[in-house]
Amino acid sequence: MTSKRRRGNNLPSEIRDRFSCLSDEIIGHILSFLPVKSAVRTSILSKRWQNLWNFITNLEFEENTLIATSSVYDVEHVLSCCTSPHINKFSLTVNCYVHDERLESWINYIIKRNVRELRLEGSVFPQCIFTCKTLTVLELESGVLFDDEDIPTCSDIDSDSDTDSDALFENKDIRIPTSFDLPNLKTFRSCLLYYSCDFMEKLLSSSPLLEDLTIEGTVTSDFIFDLSCPLLKRLKIVLRGRKERKDVQCKIVINAPNLEYLELVDISTVEYDVENLTSIAEVKIDTRWEVFVNRSILWLFREIDTLKSLSLHDIFISVLNSGQRRDLPTFYNMNRLELFGKCYSHQSRIACLLNVCPNLEVLILHKVSVQYYDRELPSLLGDKRTVPECLLSCLEVIELDGFEGNKEDMEMVKYFLANARVLKKLTIKSNLDFSVCKRLLELPMSSLTCKIHLC
Amino acid sequence: MSSSTELTEKKVFLLKSLDGVIFEVEESVAVQLEVIRELIEGDCARPFISLYNVTSEILALVIEYCKHHAETCSGGTSATIADEDLKTFDNEFMNVDENILLELCSAADYLDIKSLFELTCRTLASLIKDRTIIEVRKMFNVENDFSVVEEKAVRKEFAWAFK
């Protein structure tokens, strides 16, 4: 924490500069929470403030910095003014896919200042990033990985600033950084145009402390990622496939005994080989591919012992309901279930899931517009007299997002209110007219303590 | 809890504010003040500690903050629920006028309570961020002691920041 240096404050508070109770260092620390531009603007508050922003340790440049133009001046000017020996965070967006010595010199400069968090967007990423020993957080967005050679020159792209960078690099020989050493890295978030197995493998093996990993991008060629990180706690994978590249073979191996949170979004044709998820508590899967569901559902349900929260698209339910998957295991630890679908599944459809979650406390149903998926869901439980165990004993919160108030919606609310005996809160998110609200509030309730929130 | 052994079981500290008000706090709360934790660890903590830089009004708030954080963290609730609870508490706790906020920030620095110090700094930053220079001067009574020429020179040096 900062050293204590205070000014006298004997003046009555009405006329006293209110910041006089704080030292210069503390004010510098406060300014560190502002984007660079806002911090610099405080220099004209008064003479005392003129150089206080020089103490800032977070350098977040919010707006795009165009390296090729004269606005480059601000980054250099700010770096030369900041006197703190440690830079906590450096964040910069540059929309220029060219190798630039200045960017590299800035990065080298902040690395010498022991930077801990680094976020770069829209640039060529200099090699020196990957050997920065002090880094704990690294975020790379829509950039390109390659070294000094074989990269386009300014003239290649100056002619058209809107060039689709994806297309631009389609045929370039993209090279990846050669050396990696990130002994303190705990968080790596990346949204890249291209991934290479070699890059991922080297990065992961050089960051033994990695706990939080996000991989976002487009699948363009065959790959196998081995994401076996012993300390990994959070993993998010967002991979989009290309329509014309359905034949691409992709495989991701996950072996992470400490993994607690796993999120897979809009998966393409990636195959997952998952094992050893002994700590998994929360899983979110958003996918449109039935083939993926069929493959993934097997491993998902192997990890039932620890799973506490599950978020799924209702395409899963159709698979769960179909054929040989009727015998679902029991999720004893599951207390939160969230489902997305084109309509609220009728209680008989979600009943199969509710039946295997005897300790469920929170149920959230979302209505989302779905174009890609239009298949009638089979009804599994014809017998409505069997009310799932969780409704009778523990389900306390139900949230319905996108409620339309049609007959099916009303039937479902009626069912929940009539059967959820310990329900405390029913939240309905929608723009309903008065008559529907009135009908909702008049429905009979089996719980004595239930409150209905309409918003 | 038996009353005769209460003192030996639960260590209690008396904290005296600048204006002479005495607060009784349990050890679990007192150790959140890094200055006091260091005294305890160095075995030089007396049960009666004078805090010369903090008024009773601010000390009461500081103790309320430390108490809530100590209770939430020691309670049996899961980490995510505790986090949510602390977030809600912190948001409400920061709903004070800017004079108190500044004094809390100064006290958190003096008493060395890292989480409260960061919270107050972050809140003060958000007050500055959403306001124009003139509004900030008015809100915090900052007197503009630049001459017209001087202010113009500063604006010119960092012209990109004032666009």
Coordinates of C-alpha atoms in Angstrom, one line a residue:
Chain A
M1 CA 0.0 0.0 0.0
T2 CA 1.1 3.6 -0.4
S3 CA 3.3 5.5 2.0
K4 CA 1.6 8.0 4.2
R5 CA 2.2 11.6 3.5
R6 CA -0.5 14.0 4.5
R7 CA -1.3 17.6 4.4
G8 CA -2.7 19.6 7.2
N9 CA -6.4 19.9 7.2
N10 CA -7.4 22.5 9.7
L11 CA -9.6 24.4 7.4
P12 CA -13.4 24.1 7.8
S13 CA -14.6 21.4 5.4
E14 CA -16.8 23.7 3.4
I15 CA -13.9 25.5 1.8
R16 CA -11.2 22.9 2.1
D17 CA -10.1 21.0 -1.0
R18 CA -11.6 17.6 -0.1
F19 CA -8.7 15.7 -1.6
S20 CA -6.3 17.4 0.8
C21 CA -6.8 14.4 3.2
L22 CA -5.2 12.1 0.7
S23 CA -1.5 11.8 -0.3
D24 CA -0.3 12.2 -3.9
E25 CA 0.4 8.5 -4.0
I26 CA -3.2 7.6 -3.0
I27 CA -4.6 10.0 -5.6
G28 CA -2.3 8.4 -8.2
H29 CA -3.7 5.0 -7.1
I30 CA -7.3 6.3 -7.5
L31 CA -6.4 7.5 -11.0
S32 CA -5.1 4.1 -11.9
F33 CA -8.8 2.9 -12.0
L34 CA -9.5 5.3 -14.9
P35 CA -8.7 4.8 -18.5
V36 CA -5.5 6.7 -19.5
K37 CA -7.4 9.5 -21.2
S38 CA -9.6 10.3 -18.2
A39 CA -6.6 10.2 -15.9
V40 CA -4.6 12.6 -18.1
R41 CA -7.5 15.0 -18.2
T42 CA -7.3 15.5 -14.4
S43 CA -4.0 17.3 -15.0
I44 CA -5.9 20.6 -15.5
L45 CA -7.9 20.4 -12.2
S46 CA -5.2 22.4 -10.4
K47 CA -1.5 22.7 -10.1
R48 CA -1.3 19.9 -7.5
W49 CA -3.0 17.6 -10.0
Q50 CA -0.9 18.5 -13.0
N51 CA 1.4 15.5 -12.6
L52 CA -0.5 13.3 -10.2
W53 CA -1.6 11.0 -13.1
N54 CA 2.1 10.1 -13.5
F55 CA 1.6 7.7 -10.6
I56 CA -0.9 5.5 -12.4
T57 CA 0.0 1.9 -12.7
N58 CA -2.8 0.7 -15.0
L59 CA -2.4 2.0 -18.6
E60 CA -5.6 1.3 -20.4
F61 CA -5.9 2.9 -23.7
E62 CA -9.6 2.7 -24.5
E63 CA -9.7 3.9 -28.0
N64 CA -8.1 2.5 -31.1
T65 CA -4.6 3.6 -31.6
L66 CA -3.6 3.8 -35.2
I67 CA 0.1 3.1 -35.3
A68 CA 0.5 4.4 -38.8
T69 CA -0.8 7.9 -37.9
S70 CA 0.5 10.6 -35.7
S71 CA -1.7 9.6 -32.8
V72 CA 1.0 7.2 -31.9
Y73 CA 2.3 10.1 -30.0
D74 CA 0.0 9.6 -27.0
V75 CA 1.2 6.1 -26.1
E76 CA 4.8 7.2 -26.2
H77 CA 4.1 10.4 -24.3
V78 CA 2.2 8.6 -21.6
L79 CA 4.9 5.9 -21.2
S80 CA 7.5 8.6 -20.9
C81 CA 5.6 10.4 -18.2
C82 CA 4.6 7.5 -16.0
T83 CA 7.2 7.1 -13.3
S84 CA 6.0 4.1 -11.4
P85 CA 8.6 1.3 -11.5
H86 CA 5.8 -1.3 -11.7
I87 CA 3.1 -1.3 -14.3
N88 CA 0.1 -3.4 -13.2
K89 CA -1.9 -3.5 -16.4
F90 CA -1.4 -2.4 -20.0
S91 CA -4.2 -2.5 -22.5
L92 CA -4.1 -1.4 -26.1
T93 CA -6.1 -1.7 -29.3
V94 CA -4.4 -1.2 -32.5
N95 CA -6.2 -1.8 -35.8
C96 CA -3.2 -2.4 -37.8
Y97 CA -2.0 -5.8 -38.9
V98 CA 1.5 -4.8 -39.6
H99 CA 4.7 -5.4 -37.8
D100 CA 5.7 -2.3 -36.1
E101 CA 8.9 -1.6 -34.2
R102 CA 7.2 1.0 -32.1
L103 CA 4.6 -1.4 -30.7
E104 CA 7.4 -3.8 -29.9
S105 CA 9.4 -1.1 -28.2
W106 CA 6.4 -0.2 -26.0
I107 CA 5.9 -3.8 -25.1
N108 CA 9.5 -4.2 -24.3
Y109 CA 9.4 -1.1 -22.1
I110 CA 6.4 -2.3 -20.1
I111 CA 7.9 -5.7 -19.7
K112 CA 10.9 -4.0 -18.1
R113 CA 8.4 -2.4 -15.8
N114 CA 7.3 -5.8 -14.6
V115 CA 3.8 -5.7 -16.2
R116 CA 1.4 -8.2 -14.7
E117 CA -1.7 -7.9 -17.0
L118 CA -1.4 -7.4 -20.7
R119 CA -4.3 -7.0 -23.2
L120 CA -3.6 -6.5 -26.9
E121 CA -6.1 -6.3 -29.6
G122 CA -5.9 -6.1 -33.4
S123 CA -2.2 -6.3 -33.9
V124 CA 0.6 -8.5 -34.7
F125 CA 1.8 -9.8 -31.4
P126 CA 5.5 -9.3 -30.7
Q127 CA 7.4 -12.4 -29.7
C128 CA 8.6 -10.8 -26.5
I129 CA 5.1 -11.1 -24.9
F130 CA 5.6 -14.9 -24.7
T131 CA 8.7 -14.7 -22.6
C132 CA 7.4 -12.1 -20.1
K133 CA 8.0 -13.8 -16.7
T134 CA 5.9 -11.4 -14.6
L135 CA 2.7 -11.8 -16.6
T136 CA -0.3 -13.2 -14.7
V137 CA -3.0 -12.3 -17.1
L138 CA -2.6 -12.3 -20.9
E139 CA -5.5 -11.4 -23.3
L140 CA -4.9 -11.4 -27.0
E141 CA -7.7 -10.5 -29.4
S142 CA -8.2 -10.8 -33.1
G143 CA -4.5 -10.7 -33.8
V144 CA -2.1 -12.6 -35.7
L145 CA 0.8 -14.7 -34.5
F146 CA 3.9 -14.7 -36.5
D147 CA 7.5 -13.5 -36.5
D148 CA 9.3 -10.8 -38.3
E149 CA 9.4 -12.4 -41.7
D150 CA 6.6 -13.1 -44.1
I151 CA 4.3 -10.4 -42.9
P152 CA 2.6 -7.9 -45.1
T153 CA 4.1 -4.4 -45.3
C154 CA 2.1 -1.2 -44.8
S155 CA 1.6 -0.8 -48.5
D156 CA -0.2 -4.2 -48.6
I157 CA -3.0 -3.0 -46.5
D158 CA -2.9 0.8 -46.6
S159 CA -4.9 0.9 -49.8
D160 CA -8.0 -0.5 -48.2
S161 CA -8.4 -0.2 -44.4
D162 CA -11.4 -2.4 -44.4
T163 CA -9.6 -5.3 -45.8
D164 CA -10.9 -8.5 -44.3
S165 CA -7.9 -9.5 -42.3
D166 CA -9.1 -13.1 -42.4
A167 CA -8.8 -13.1 -46.2
L168 CA -5.7 -11.1 -46.1
F169 CA -3.8 -13.8 -44.3
E170 CA -5.4 -16.8 -45.9
N171 CA -2.3 -17.6 -47.9
K172 CA 0.4 -16.2 -45.8
D173 CA 2.9 -18.4 -44.2
I174 CA 2.0 -17.8 -40.6
R175 CA 4.7 -18.5 -38.1
I176 CA 4.3 -18.8 -34.4
P177 CA 6.5 -17.5 -31.7
T178 CA 9.5 -19.7 -31.1
S179 CA 10.2 -19.4 -27.4
F180 CA 7.8 -19.4 -24.5
D181 CA 8.3 -18.8 -20.8
L182 CA 5.3 -17.7 -18.8
P183 CA 5.9 -19.1 -15.3
N184 CA 3.4 -16.9 -13.5
L185 CA 0.6 -16.9 -16.1
K186 CA -2.8 -17.7 -14.5
T187 CA -5.2 -16.4 -17.0
F188 CA -5.0 -16.6 -20.8
R189 CA -7.8 -15.4 -22.9
S190 CA -7.5 -15.4 -26.6
C191 CA -9.6 -14.6 -29.6
L192 CA -7.4 -15.4 -32.6
L193 CA -7.9 -15.7 -36.3
Y194 CA -5.8 -18.8 -36.3
Y195 CA -4.7 -21.3 -33.8
S196 CA -1.9 -23.7 -34.3
C197 CA -1.5 -26.9 -32.2
D198 CA 2.2 -26.1 -31.8
F199 CA 1.4 -22.7 -30.4
M200 CA -1.2 -24.0 -27.9
E201 CA 1.0 -26.8 -26.8
K202 CA 4.1 -24.6 -26.2
L203 CA 2.0 -22.0 -24.5
L204 CA 0.4 -24.4 -22.1
S205 CA 3.5 -26.3 -21.3
S206 CA 5.3 -23.1 -20.5
S207 CA 2.5 -21.9 -18.1
P208 CA 2.3 -24.4 -15.3
L209 CA 0.1 -22.2 -13.1
L210 CA -2.6 -21.6 -15.6
E211 CA -6.1 -21.6 -14.0
D212 CA -8.3 -19.8 -16.4
L213 CA -8.3 -20.4 -20.2
T214 CA -10.5 -19.0 -22.9
I215 CA -10.0 -20.0 -26.5
E216 CA -12.1 -18.3 -29.1
G217 CA -11.8 -18.5 -32.9
T218 CA -12.6 -20.1 -36.2
V219 CA -11.7 -23.6 -37.1
T220 CA -10.0 -23.6 -40.5
S221 CA -7.8 -26.7 -40.6
D222 CA -7.4 -30.0 -38.8
F223 CA -6.0 -29.8 -35.3
I224 CA -5.7 -31.6 -32.0
F225 CA -5.4 -29.5 -28.9
D226 CA -4.3 -31.2 -25.7
L227 CA -5.6 -29.1 -22.9
S228 CA -4.3 -31.1 -20.0
C229 CA -3.5 -28.6 -17.4
P230 CA -3.2 -29.8 -13.8
L231 CA -4.3 -26.5 -12.1
L232 CA -6.9 -25.4 -14.7
K233 CA -10.1 -24.3 -12.9
R234 CA -12.0 -22.5 -15.7
L235 CA -12.2 -23.3 -19.4
K236 CA -14.2 -21.7 -22.1
I237 CA -14.0 -22.8 -25.7
V238 CA -15.8 -20.9 -28.5
L239 CA -15.0 -22.4 -31.8
R240 CA -16.9 -21.6 -35.0
G241 CA -16.7 -23.8 -37.9
R242 CA -16.9 -22.8 -41.6
K243 CA -19.8 -24.0 -43.7
E244 CA -17.5 -24.9 -46.5
R245 CA -15.1 -26.7 -44.2
K246 CA -17.3 -29.3 -42.7
D247 CA -14.7 -31.9 -43.4
V248 CA -12.2 -30.4 -40.9
Q249 CA -11.1 -32.9 -38.3
C250 CA -10.7 -31.3 -34.9
K251 CA -10.2 -32.8 -31.5
I252 CA -9.8 -31.3 -28.1
V253 CA -8.4 -33.4 -25.3
I254 CA -9.3 -32.2 -21.8
N255 CA -7.7 -33.7 -18.8
A256 CA -8.0 -31.3 -15.9
P257 CA -8.7 -32.8 -12.5
N258 CA -9.1 -29.3 -10.9
L259 CA -11.5 -28.0 -13.5
E260 CA -14.6 -26.4 -11.9
Y261 CA -16.2 -24.5 -14.7
L262 CA -16.5 -25.6 -18.4
E263 CA -18.3 -23.6 -21.1
L264 CA -18.6 -24.7 -24.7
V265 CA -20.3 -22.4 -27.1
D266 CA -21.5 -22.8 -30.7
I267 CA -19.3 -25.8 -31.3
S268 CA -18.4 -26.7 -34.9
T269 CA -17.4 -30.2 -35.6
V270 CA -15.0 -30.5 -32.8
E271 CA -14.7 -33.8 -31.1
Y272 CA -14.0 -33.8 -27.3
D273 CA -12.0 -36.4 -25.5
V274 CA -12.7 -35.6 -21.9
E275 CA -11.4 -37.4 -18.8
N276 CA -10.6 -36.9 -15.2
L277 CA -13.0 -34.0 -14.6
T278 CA -13.2 -34.9 -10.9
S279 CA -13.9 -31.4 -9.6
I280 CA -16.3 -30.2 -12.2
A281 CA -19.2 -28.2 -10.7
E282 CA -20.6 -26.0 -13.5
V283 CA -21.1 -26.9 -17.2
K284 CA -22.6 -24.7 -19.9
I285 CA -23.1 -26.0 -23.4
D286 CA -24.6 -24.1 -26.2
T287 CA -24.5 -26.0 -29.5
R288 CA -26.6 -26.6 -32.5
W289 CA -25.1 -29.9 -33.6
E290 CA -26.9 -32.9 -32.7
V291 CA -24.0 -35.1 -33.6
F292 CA -22.0 -33.2 -31.0
V293 CA -24.7 -33.7 -28.4
N294 CA -24.7 -37.4 -29.0
R295 CA -21.0 -37.6 -28.6
S296 CA -20.6 -35.2 -25.7
I297 CA -23.5 -36.3 -23.6
L298 CA -21.7 -39.5 -22.7
W299 CA -18.8 -37.8 -21.0
L300 CA -20.9 -35.1 -19.5
F301 CA -23.0 -37.6 -17.6
R302 CA -19.9 -39.5 -16.4
E303 CA -19.1 -36.5 -14.2
I304 CA -22.4 -36.4 -12.3
D305 CA -20.9 -36.8 -8.8
T306 CA -19.7 -33.3 -8.6
L307 CA -22.0 -31.4 -11.0
K308 CA -23.9 -28.6 -9.3
S309 CA -25.0 -26.3 -12.1
L310 CA -25.9 -27.2 -15.7
S311 CA -26.9 -25.0 -18.6
L312 CA -28.1 -26.6 -21.8
H313 CA -29.9 -26.1 -25.0
D314 CA -33.2 -28.1 -25.3
I315 CA -31.7 -30.0 -28.2
F316 CA -30.1 -32.0 -25.4
I317 CA -33.5 -32.9 -24.0
S318 CA -34.5 -34.5 -27.3
V319 CA -31.4 -36.6 -27.2
L320 CA -32.0 -37.5 -23.6
N321 CA -35.5 -38.4 -24.4
S322 CA -34.7 -40.5 -27.4
G323 CA -34.0 -44.2 -27.6
Q324 CA -31.3 -45.7 -25.5
R325 CA -30.7 -42.6 -23.3
R326 CA -33.7 -43.1 -21.2
D327 CA -31.9 -44.3 -18.2
L328 CA -30.4 -41.2 -16.9
P329 CA -28.2 -41.2 -13.8
T330 CA -29.3 -39.2 -10.8
F331 CA -27.7 -35.7 -10.2
Y332 CA -27.7 -35.6 -6.5
N333 CA -25.6 -32.4 -6.2
M334 CA -27.4 -30.5 -9.0
N335 CA -29.0 -27.4 -7.5
R336 CA -29.2 -25.1 -10.6
L337 CA -30.6 -26.0 -14.0
E338 CA -30.9 -23.6 -16.9
L339 CA -32.5 -24.5 -20.2
F340 CA -32.6 -22.6 -23.5
G341 CA -35.1 -23.5 -26.2
K342 CA -37.5 -22.2 -28.8
C343 CA -40.4 -22.7 -26.5
Y344 CA -40.7 -23.6 -22.9
S345 CA -40.7 -27.3 -22.9
H346 CA -43.9 -28.7 -21.6
Q347 CA -43.5 -30.0 -18.1
S348 CA -43.7 -33.5 -19.3
R349 CA -40.7 -32.9 -21.5
I350 CA -38.5 -31.4 -18.9
A351 CA -39.8 -33.8 -16.3
C352 CA -37.2 -36.3 -17.4
L353 CA -34.5 -33.9 -16.2
L354 CA -36.4 -32.7 -13.1
N355 CA -36.9 -36.3 -12.1
V356 CA -33.1 -37.0 -12.0
C357 CA -32.3 -33.8 -10.0
P358 CA -33.8 -34.5 -6.6
N359 CA -32.1 -31.6 -4.9
L360 CA -32.7 -28.9 -7.5
E361 CA -33.2 -25.4 -6.0
V362 CA -33.2 -23.1 -9.0
L363 CA -34.8 -23.6 -12.5
I364 CA -34.4 -21.1 -15.3
L365 CA -36.1 -21.4 -18.6
H366 CA -35.2 -19.1 -21.5
K367 CA -37.0 -18.7 -24.8
V368 CA -34.7 -18.0 -27.6
S369 CA -35.3 -17.6 -31.3
V370 CA -33.9 -20.6 -33.0
Q371 CA -33.8 -21.0 -36.7
Y372 CA -31.6 -23.9 -37.0
Y373 CA -33.5 -26.3 -35.0
D374 CA -37.1 -27.2 -35.6
R375 CA -37.9 -30.7 -34.5
E376 CA -40.9 -31.8 -32.5
L377 CA -39.8 -32.9 -29.1
P378 CA -41.2 -36.3 -28.0
S379 CA -43.1 -36.4 -24.8
L380 CA -41.6 -38.9 -22.5
L381 CA -43.6 -38.8 -19.3
G382 CA -47.3 -39.3 -20.1
D383 CA -48.2 -39.6 -16.4
K384 CA -48.6 -36.1 -15.0
R385 CA -49.6 -37.4 -11.7
T386 CA -46.0 -38.2 -10.8
V387 CA -44.5 -34.9 -9.7
P388 CA -40.7 -34.7 -9.7
E389 CA -39.2 -35.0 -6.2
C390 CA -37.4 -31.6 -6.4
L391 CA -40.7 -29.8 -6.8
L392 CA -42.1 -31.3 -3.7
S393 CA -39.1 -30.7 -1.5
C394 CA -36.5 -28.1 -2.6
L395 CA -37.2 -26.1 -5.7
E396 CA -37.2 -22.5 -4.5
V397 CA -36.6 -20.3 -7.5
I398 CA -38.1 -20.5 -11.0
E399 CA -37.3 -17.9 -13.7
L400 CA -39.1 -17.7 -17.0
D401 CA -37.4 -15.5 -19.6
G402 CA -39.4 -14.6 -22.7
F403 CA -42.8 -15.5 -21.4
E404 CA -45.5 -14.9 -24.0
G405 CA -48.6 -15.7 -22.0
N406 CA -50.0 -18.2 -24.6
K407 CA -51.9 -21.3 -23.6
E408 CA -48.8 -23.5 -23.3
D409 CA -47.0 -20.9 -21.2
M410 CA -49.9 -20.5 -18.9
E411 CA -50.3 -24.2 -18.5
M412 CA -46.7 -24.5 -17.5
V413 CA -46.9 -21.8 -14.8
K414 CA -50.1 -23.3 -13.6
Y415 CA -48.3 -26.7 -13.2
F416 CA -45.3 -25.2 -11.4
L417 CA -47.4 -23.1 -9.0
A418 CA -49.7 -26.0 -8.2
N419 CA -46.9 -28.5 -7.6
A420 CA -43.8 -26.6 -6.3
R421 CA -44.5 -26.7 -2.7
V422 CA -41.6 -24.8 -1.3
L423 CA -41.3 -22.2 -4.1
K424 CA -40.2 -18.8 -2.8
K425 CA -39.8 -16.8 -6.0
L426 CA -41.2 -17.0 -9.5
T427 CA -39.8 -14.5 -11.8
I428 CA -41.5 -13.9 -15.2
K429 CA -39.6 -11.7 -17.6
S430 CA -41.8 -10.3 -20.4
N431 CA -44.0 -7.4 -21.4
L432 CA -47.4 -8.7 -20.4
D433 CA -50.6 -6.9 -20.6
F434 CA -52.7 -6.3 -17.5
S435 CA -55.2 -9.1 -18.0
V436 CA -52.5 -11.8 -18.4
C437 CA -50.8 -10.5 -15.2
K438 CA -54.1 -10.6 -13.4
R439 CA -54.7 -14.2 -14.5
L440 CA -51.2 -15.2 -13.4
L441 CA -51.6 -13.7 -9.9
E442 CA -54.9 -15.5 -9.5
L443 CA -53.5 -19.0 -10.2
P444 CA -53.7 -21.3 -7.2
M445 CA -50.4 -21.9 -5.4
S446 CA -49.3 -24.8 -3.3
S447 CA -46.4 -22.9 -1.6
L448 CA -47.4 -20.5 1.2
T449 CA -44.3 -18.3 0.8
C450 CA -44.1 -17.8 -3.0
K451 CA -43.7 -14.3 -4.4
I452 CA -44.3 -13.6 -8.1
H453 CA -42.1 -11.0 -9.7
L454 CA -43.2 -9.7 -13.1
C455 CA -40.5 -7.7 -14.9
Chain B
M1 CA -21.3 -19.5 25.3
S2 CA -20.4 -19.4 29.0
S3 CA -19.9 -15.9 30.3
S4 CA -17.0 -16.6 32.7
T5 CA -14.7 -17.8 30.0
E6 CA -15.8 -15.5 27.3
L7 CA -12.9 -13.1 27.7
T8 CA -10.3 -15.8 27.4
E9 CA -12.1 -17.6 24.6
K10 CA -12.9 -14.5 22.5
K11 CA -10.2 -11.9 22.6
V12 CA -11.6 -8.4 22.5
F13 CA -9.8 -5.2 21.6
L14 CA -10.8 -1.7 22.5
L15 CA -10.2 0.8 19.8
K16 CA -10.1 4.5 20.7
S17 CA -10.9 7.1 18.0
L18 CA -9.4 10.5 17.5
D19 CA -12.3 12.1 19.3
G20 CA -12.1 9.7 22.2
V21 CA -14.9 7.3 21.5
I22 CA -14.1 3.7 22.4
F23 CA -15.2 0.7 20.3
E24 CA -15.1 -2.9 21.4
V25 CA -14.2 -5.3 18.6
E26 CA -13.6 -9.1 18.5
E27 CA -10.2 -10.4 17.3
S28 CA -11.7 -11.7 14.0
V29 CA -12.7 -8.1 13.2
A30 CA -9.6 -6.4 14.6
V31 CA -7.2 -8.6 12.5
Q32 CA -8.7 -7.2 9.3
L33 CA -6.9 -4.0 10.2
E34 CA -3.4 -4.9 9.1
V35 CA -1.9 -2.4 11.5
I36 CA -3.5 -4.3 14.4
R37 CA -2.8 -7.7 12.9
E38 CA 0.9 -6.8 12.8
L39 CA 0.8 -5.8 16.5
I40 CA -0.9 -9.1 17.4
E41 CA 1.6 -11.2 15.4
G42 CA 4.5 -9.3 16.9
D43 CA 3.0 -10.0 20.3
C44 CA 2.8 -6.3 21.2
A45 CA -0.9 -5.8 20.9
R46 CA -2.4 -4.3 24.0
P47 CA -6.1 -4.7 24.5
F48 CA -6.4 -0.9 24.3
I49 CA -5.3 0.7 21.0
S50 CA -5.6 4.4 20.2
L51 CA -6.1 5.3 16.6
Y52 CA -5.1 9.0 16.2
N53 CA -6.1 9.6 12.7
V54 CA -9.6 8.3 12.6
T55 CA -12.8 10.0 13.9
S56 CA -15.5 8.0 15.6
E57 CA -17.9 8.5 12.7
I58 CA -15.5 6.9 10.3
L59 CA -14.2 4.2 12.7
A60 CA -17.8 3.1 13.2
L61 CA -18.2 2.6 9.5
V62 CA -14.8 0.8 9.2
I63 CA -15.8 -1.6 12.0
E64 CA -19.2 -2.2 10.3
Y65 CA -17.3 -3.1 7.1
C66 CA -14.8 -5.4 8.7
K67 CA -17.5 -7.1 10.8
H68 CA -19.6 -7.9 7.8
H69 CA -16.6 -9.2 5.8
A70 CA -15.4 -11.3 8.8
E71 CA -18.8 -12.8 9.3
T72 CA -19.4 -13.5 5.6
C73 CA -16.1 -15.2 5.1
S74 CA -16.3 -17.3 8.2
G75 CA -19.9 -18.4 7.6
G76 CA -20.7 -21.8 6.1
T77 CA -22.0 -20.4 2.8
S78 CA -20.4 -21.4 -0.4
A79 CA -17.7 -19.2 -2.0
T80 CA -19.9 -17.9 -4.8
I81 CA -22.8 -17.0 -2.5
A82 CA -20.4 -15.3 -0.1
D83 CA -18.9 -13.3 -3.1
E84 CA -22.4 -12.2 -4.2
D85 CA -23.3 -11.2 -0.7
L86 CA -20.1 -9.1 -0.3
K87 CA -20.6 -7.5 -3.6
T88 CA -24.1 -6.3 -2.6
F89 CA -22.9 -5.2 0.8
D90 CA -19.9 -3.3 -0.7
N91 CA -22.2 -1.5 -3.3
E92 CA -24.6 -0.3 -0.5
F93 CA -21.7 0.5 1.8
M94 CA -20.3 2.9 -0.8
N95 CA -23.5 4.8 -1.0
V96 CA -22.2 7.7 1.1
D97 CA -21.4 11.3 0.3
E98 CA -18.0 12.1 -1.1
N99 CA -16.6 13.6 2.1
I100 CA -17.1 10.3 4.0
L101 CA -15.8 8.4 1.0
L102 CA -12.6 10.3 1.0
E103 CA -12.2 9.9 4.8
L104 CA -12.9 6.2 4.5
C105 CA -10.2 5.9 1.8
S106 CA -7.7 7.8 4.0
A107 CA -8.7 5.6 7.1
A108 CA -8.4 2.4 5.1
D109 CA -4.9 3.5 4.0
Y110 CA -3.9 4.4 7.6
L111 CA -5.4 1.2 9.1
D112 CA -4.1 -0.8 6.2
I113 CA -7.3 -2.6 5.1
K114 CA -6.5 -3.5 1.6
S115 CA -10.0 -4.5 0.3
L116 CA -11.6 -1.3 1.7
F117 CA -8.8 0.8 0.3
E118 CA -9.3 -0.6 -3.2
L119 CA -13.1 -0.3 -2.9
T120 CA -13.0 3.4 -1.9
C121 CA -10.4 4.2 -4.6
R122 CA -12.4 2.4 -7.2
T123 CA -15.6 4.3 -6.2
L124 CA -13.8 7.7 -6.1
A125 CA -12.4 6.9 -9.6
S126 CA -15.9 6.3 -10.9
L127 CA -17.1 9.6 -9.5
I128 CA -14.3 11.4 -11.4
K129 CA -14.8 9.4 -14.6
D130 CA -18.4 10.4 -15.2
R131 CA -17.8 14.1 -14.6
T132 CA -16.4 17.0 -16.5
I133 CA -13.4 18.9 -15.1
I134 CA -15.6 21.7 -13.9
E135 CA -17.9 19.3 -12.1
V136 CA -15.1 17.5 -10.4
R137 CA -13.6 20.8 -9.2
K138 CA -17.0 21.7 -7.8
M139 CA -17.7 18.4 -6.2
F140 CA -14.4 18.1 -4.3
N141 CA -13.8 21.8 -3.8
V142 CA -10.6 21.8 -5.9
E143 CA -9.5 25.3 -6.6
N144 CA -8.3 26.0 -10.1
D145 CA -5.0 27.8 -9.3
F146 CA -3.8 27.8 -12.9
S147 CA -3.5 31.1 -14.8
V148 CA -5.4 31.1 -18.1
V149 CA -2.0 30.8 -19.9
E150 CA -0.8 28.0 -17.8
E151 CA -4.0 26.0 -18.2
K152 CA -3.9 26.5 -21.9
A153 CA -0.3 25.2 -22.0
V154 CA -1.3 22.0 -20.1
R155 CA -4.2 21.5 -22.5
K156 CA -1.9 21.9 -25.4
E157 CA 0.6 19.4 -24.2
F158 CA -2.0 16.7 -23.9
A159 CA -4.3 17.9 -26.6
W160 CA -5.3 14.3 -27.5
A161 CA -6.8 13.8 -24.1
F162 CA -9.1 16.8 -24.4
K163 CA -10.5 16.0 -27.8

